[in-house]
PDB file of C-alpha atoms in Angstrom:
ATOM      1  CA  MET A   1      -4.823 -19.422  12.869  1.00 86.00           C
ATOM      2  CA  ASN A   2      -8.411 -20.296  12.442  1.00 88.00           C
ATOM      3  CA  GLN A   3      -9.607 -21.821   9.134  1.00 92.00           C
ATOM      4  CA  GLN A   4     -11.778 -18.822   8.156  1.00 91.00           C
ATOM      5  CA  LEU A   5      -8.963 -16.325   8.550  1.00 92.00           C
ATOM      6  CA  GLN A   6      -6.614 -18.996   6.696  1.00 92.00           C
ATOM      7  CA  GLN A   7      -9.125 -19.129   3.765  1.00 90.00           C
ATOM      8  CA  THR A   8      -9.595 -15.415   3.618  1.00 91.00           C
ATOM      9  CA  LEU A   9      -5.705 -14.769   3.369  1.00 91.00           C
ATOM     10  CA  GLN A  10      -5.711 -17.648   0.533  1.00 89.00           C
ATOM     11  CA  ALA A  11      -8.219 -15.974  -1.489  1.00 85.00           C
ATOM     12  CA  LEU A  12      -6.408 -12.546  -1.307  1.00 85.00           C
ATOM     13  CA  SER A  13      -3.024 -14.111  -1.839  1.00 83.00           C
ATOM     14  CA  GLY A  14      -3.428 -12.979  -5.685  1.00 80.00           C
ATOM     15  CA  GLY A  15      -4.496  -9.453  -4.748  1.00 80.00           C
ATOM     16  CA  LEU A  16      -7.702  -7.997  -4.153  1.00 79.00           C
ATOM     17  CA  GLN A  17      -8.622  -7.652  -7.953  1.00 80.00           C
ATOM     18  CA  GLY A  18      -8.329 -11.466  -8.176  1.00 79.00           C
ATOM     19  CA  VAL A  19     -11.174 -12.180  -6.010  1.00 84.00           C
ATOM     20  CA  PRO A  20     -14.531 -12.401  -7.792  1.00 85.00           C
ATOM     21  CA  ALA A  21     -17.280 -10.490  -6.476  1.00 83.00           C
ATOM     22  CA  SER A  22     -19.436 -13.613  -5.736  1.00 88.00           C
ATOM     23  CA  ALA A  23     -16.731 -14.997  -3.478  1.00 89.00           C
ATOM     24  CA  ALA A  24     -16.029 -11.705  -1.914  1.00 90.00           C
ATOM     25  CA  VAL A  25     -19.747 -11.143  -0.915  1.00 92.00           C
ATOM     26  CA  GLN A  26     -19.726 -14.784   0.540  1.00 93.00           C
ATOM     27  CA  ASN A  27     -16.525 -14.043   2.479  1.00 92.00           C
ATOM     28  CA  VAL A  28     -17.880 -10.701   3.742  1.00 94.00           C
ATOM     29  CA  THR A  29     -21.152 -12.245   4.687  1.00 94.00           C
ATOM     30  CA  THR A  30     -19.385 -15.121   6.617  1.00 94.00           C
ATOM     31  CA  TRP A  31     -17.148 -12.576   8.366  1.00 94.00           C
ATOM     32  CA  HIS A  32     -20.275 -10.303   9.331  1.00 93.00           C
ATOM     33  CA  GLU A  33     -21.873 -13.355  10.940  1.00 93.00           C
ATOM     34  CA  THR A  34     -18.817 -14.344  12.760  1.00 91.00           C
ATOM     35  CA  LEU A  35     -18.033 -10.856  14.201  1.00 91.00           C
ATOM     36  CA  ASP A  36     -21.649  -9.652  14.753  1.00 91.00           C
ATOM     37  CA  GLY A  37     -22.064  -9.279  18.457  1.00 90.00           C
ATOM     38  CA  VAL A  38     -18.435  -9.711  19.159  1.00 88.00           C
ATOM     39  CA  PRO A  39     -17.397  -7.009  21.922  1.00 89.00           C
ATOM     40  CA  GLY A  40     -14.994  -4.525  20.294  1.00 90.00           C
ATOM     41  CA  ALA A  41     -15.922  -5.659  16.570  1.00 92.00           C
ATOM     42  CA  GLU A  42     -18.535  -3.198  16.092  1.00 94.00           C
ATOM     43  CA  THR A  43     -16.752  -0.887  13.750  1.00 95.00           C
ATOM     44  CA  VAL A  44     -15.331  -3.965  11.698  1.00 95.00           C
ATOM     45  CA  VAL A  45     -19.181  -5.290  11.770  1.00 95.00           C
ATOM     46  CA  GLU A  46     -20.227  -1.935  10.204  1.00 96.00           C
ATOM     47  CA  HIS A  47     -17.612  -1.707   7.517  1.00 96.00           C
ATOM     48  CA  LEU A  48     -18.545  -5.266   6.291  1.00 95.00           C
ATOM     49  CA  ALA A  49     -22.200  -4.333   6.110  1.00 96.00           C
ATOM     50  CA  SER A  50     -21.362  -1.450   4.025  1.00 96.00           C
ATOM     51  CA  LEU A  51     -18.869  -3.445   1.883  1.00 95.00           C
ATOM     52  CA  LYS A  52     -21.369  -6.374   1.152  1.00 94.00           C
ATOM     53  CA  SER A  53     -23.986  -3.727   0.090  1.00 96.00           C
ATOM     54  CA  ALA A  54     -21.521  -2.147  -2.215  1.00 94.00           C
ATOM     55  CA  LEU A  55     -20.740  -5.500  -3.546  1.00 92.00           C
ATOM     56  CA  GLU A  56     -24.189  -6.740  -4.086  1.00 93.00           C
ATOM     57  CA  SER A  57     -25.063  -3.714  -5.898  1.00 94.00           C
ATOM     58  CA  GLY A  58     -22.148  -3.835  -8.332  1.00 90.00           C
ATOM     59  CA  ASP A  59     -20.508  -0.680  -7.030  1.00 92.00           C
ATOM     60  CA  LEU A  60     -16.847  -2.216  -7.077  1.00 87.00           C
ATOM     61  CA  GLU A  61     -15.365   1.404  -7.055  1.00 90.00           C
ATOM     62  CA  GLY A  62     -17.334   2.200  -3.729  1.00 93.00           C
ATOM     63  CA  ALA A  63     -16.322  -1.128  -2.318  1.00 92.00           C
ATOM     64  CA  ALA A  64     -12.638  -0.626  -2.910  1.00 90.00           C
ATOM     65  CA  ALA A  65     -13.097   2.666  -1.436  1.00 94.00           C
ATOM     66  CA  LEU A  66     -14.162   1.065   1.864  1.00 95.00           C
ATOM     67  CA  LEU A  67     -11.218  -1.305   2.164  1.00 94.00           C
ATOM     68  CA  PRO A  68      -8.575   0.864   3.766  1.00 96.00           C
ATOM     69  CA  ASP A  69     -10.986   1.722   6.482  1.00 96.00           C
ATOM     70  CA  LEU A  70     -11.987  -1.961   7.025  1.00 95.00           C
ATOM     71  CA  GLY A  71      -8.182  -2.624   7.155  1.00 95.00           C
ATOM     72  CA  ALA A  72      -7.610  -0.056   9.748  1.00 96.00           C
ATOM     73  CA  ALA A  73     -10.369  -1.443  11.906  1.00 95.00           C
ATOM     74  CA  THR A  74      -9.155  -5.062  11.414  1.00 95.00           C
ATOM     75  CA  GLU A  75      -5.707  -4.116  12.504  1.00 95.00           C
ATOM     76  CA  SER A  76      -7.232  -2.316  15.615  1.00 93.00           C
ATOM     77  CA  LEU A  77      -8.866  -5.827  16.563  1.00 91.00           C
ATOM     78  CA  ALA A  78      -5.622  -7.733  16.312  1.00 90.00           C
ATOM     79  CA  ALA A  79      -4.123  -6.888  19.635  1.00 89.00           C
ATOM     80  CA  ASP A  80      -7.334  -8.187  21.303  1.00 88.00           C
ATOM     81  CA  ALA A  81      -7.574 -11.366  19.141  1.00 89.00           C
ATOM     82  CA  PRO A  82      -6.473 -14.841  20.278  1.00 89.00           C
ATOM     83  CA  GLU A  83      -2.700 -14.813  19.939  1.00 92.00           C
ATOM     84  CA  ALA A  84      -3.038 -17.564  17.173  1.00 92.00           C
ATOM     85  CA  ASP A  85      -4.952 -15.009  15.044  1.00 92.00           C
ATOM     86  CA  GLN A  86      -3.179 -11.897  15.553  1.00 93.00           C
ATOM     87  CA  ASP A  87      -0.485 -12.315  12.788  1.00 94.00           C
ATOM     88  CA  GLY A  88      -3.061 -13.129  10.351  1.00 93.00           C
ATOM     89  CA  LEU A  89      -5.304 -10.453  11.144  1.00 93.00           C
ATOM     90  CA  ARG A  90      -2.244  -8.052  10.579  1.00 95.00           C
ATOM     91  CA  GLN A  91      -1.634  -9.651   7.313  1.00 94.00           C
ATOM     92  CA  LEU A  92      -5.456  -9.065   6.220  1.00 94.00           C
ATOM     93  CA  ALA A  93      -5.180  -5.639   7.456  1.00 94.00           C
ATOM     94  CA  ALA A  94      -2.333  -4.922   5.342  1.00 94.00           C
ATOM     95  CA  ALA A  95      -3.867  -6.447   2.414  1.00 91.00           C
ATOM     96  CA  LEU A  96      -7.119  -4.518   2.770  1.00 92.00           C
ATOM     97  CA  GLN A  97      -5.115  -1.447   3.146  1.00 92.00           C
ATOM     98  CA  GLY A  98      -3.286  -1.868   0.067  1.00 85.00           C
TER      99      GLY A  98
END
């Protein structure tokens, strides 16, 4: 599993509520940069942009409402991801979907 995915799962290990907004913005920004331009990741990139905007504006309720769709889009990517990352992406998708 790649380091970025491991770090995200580690950050979420205490639940989504345990992640400070500033750390969430940084994590979302990093994922947005990583996935921007990756074929098949367009939906995830769009969701990440919306999530970043909501977090930066302090709309935590709006950000939380975006997570299930981001989780579903992440789950869709898992099958096409490198084999080493597939399980981690499924774990991430489950955490986002609650």
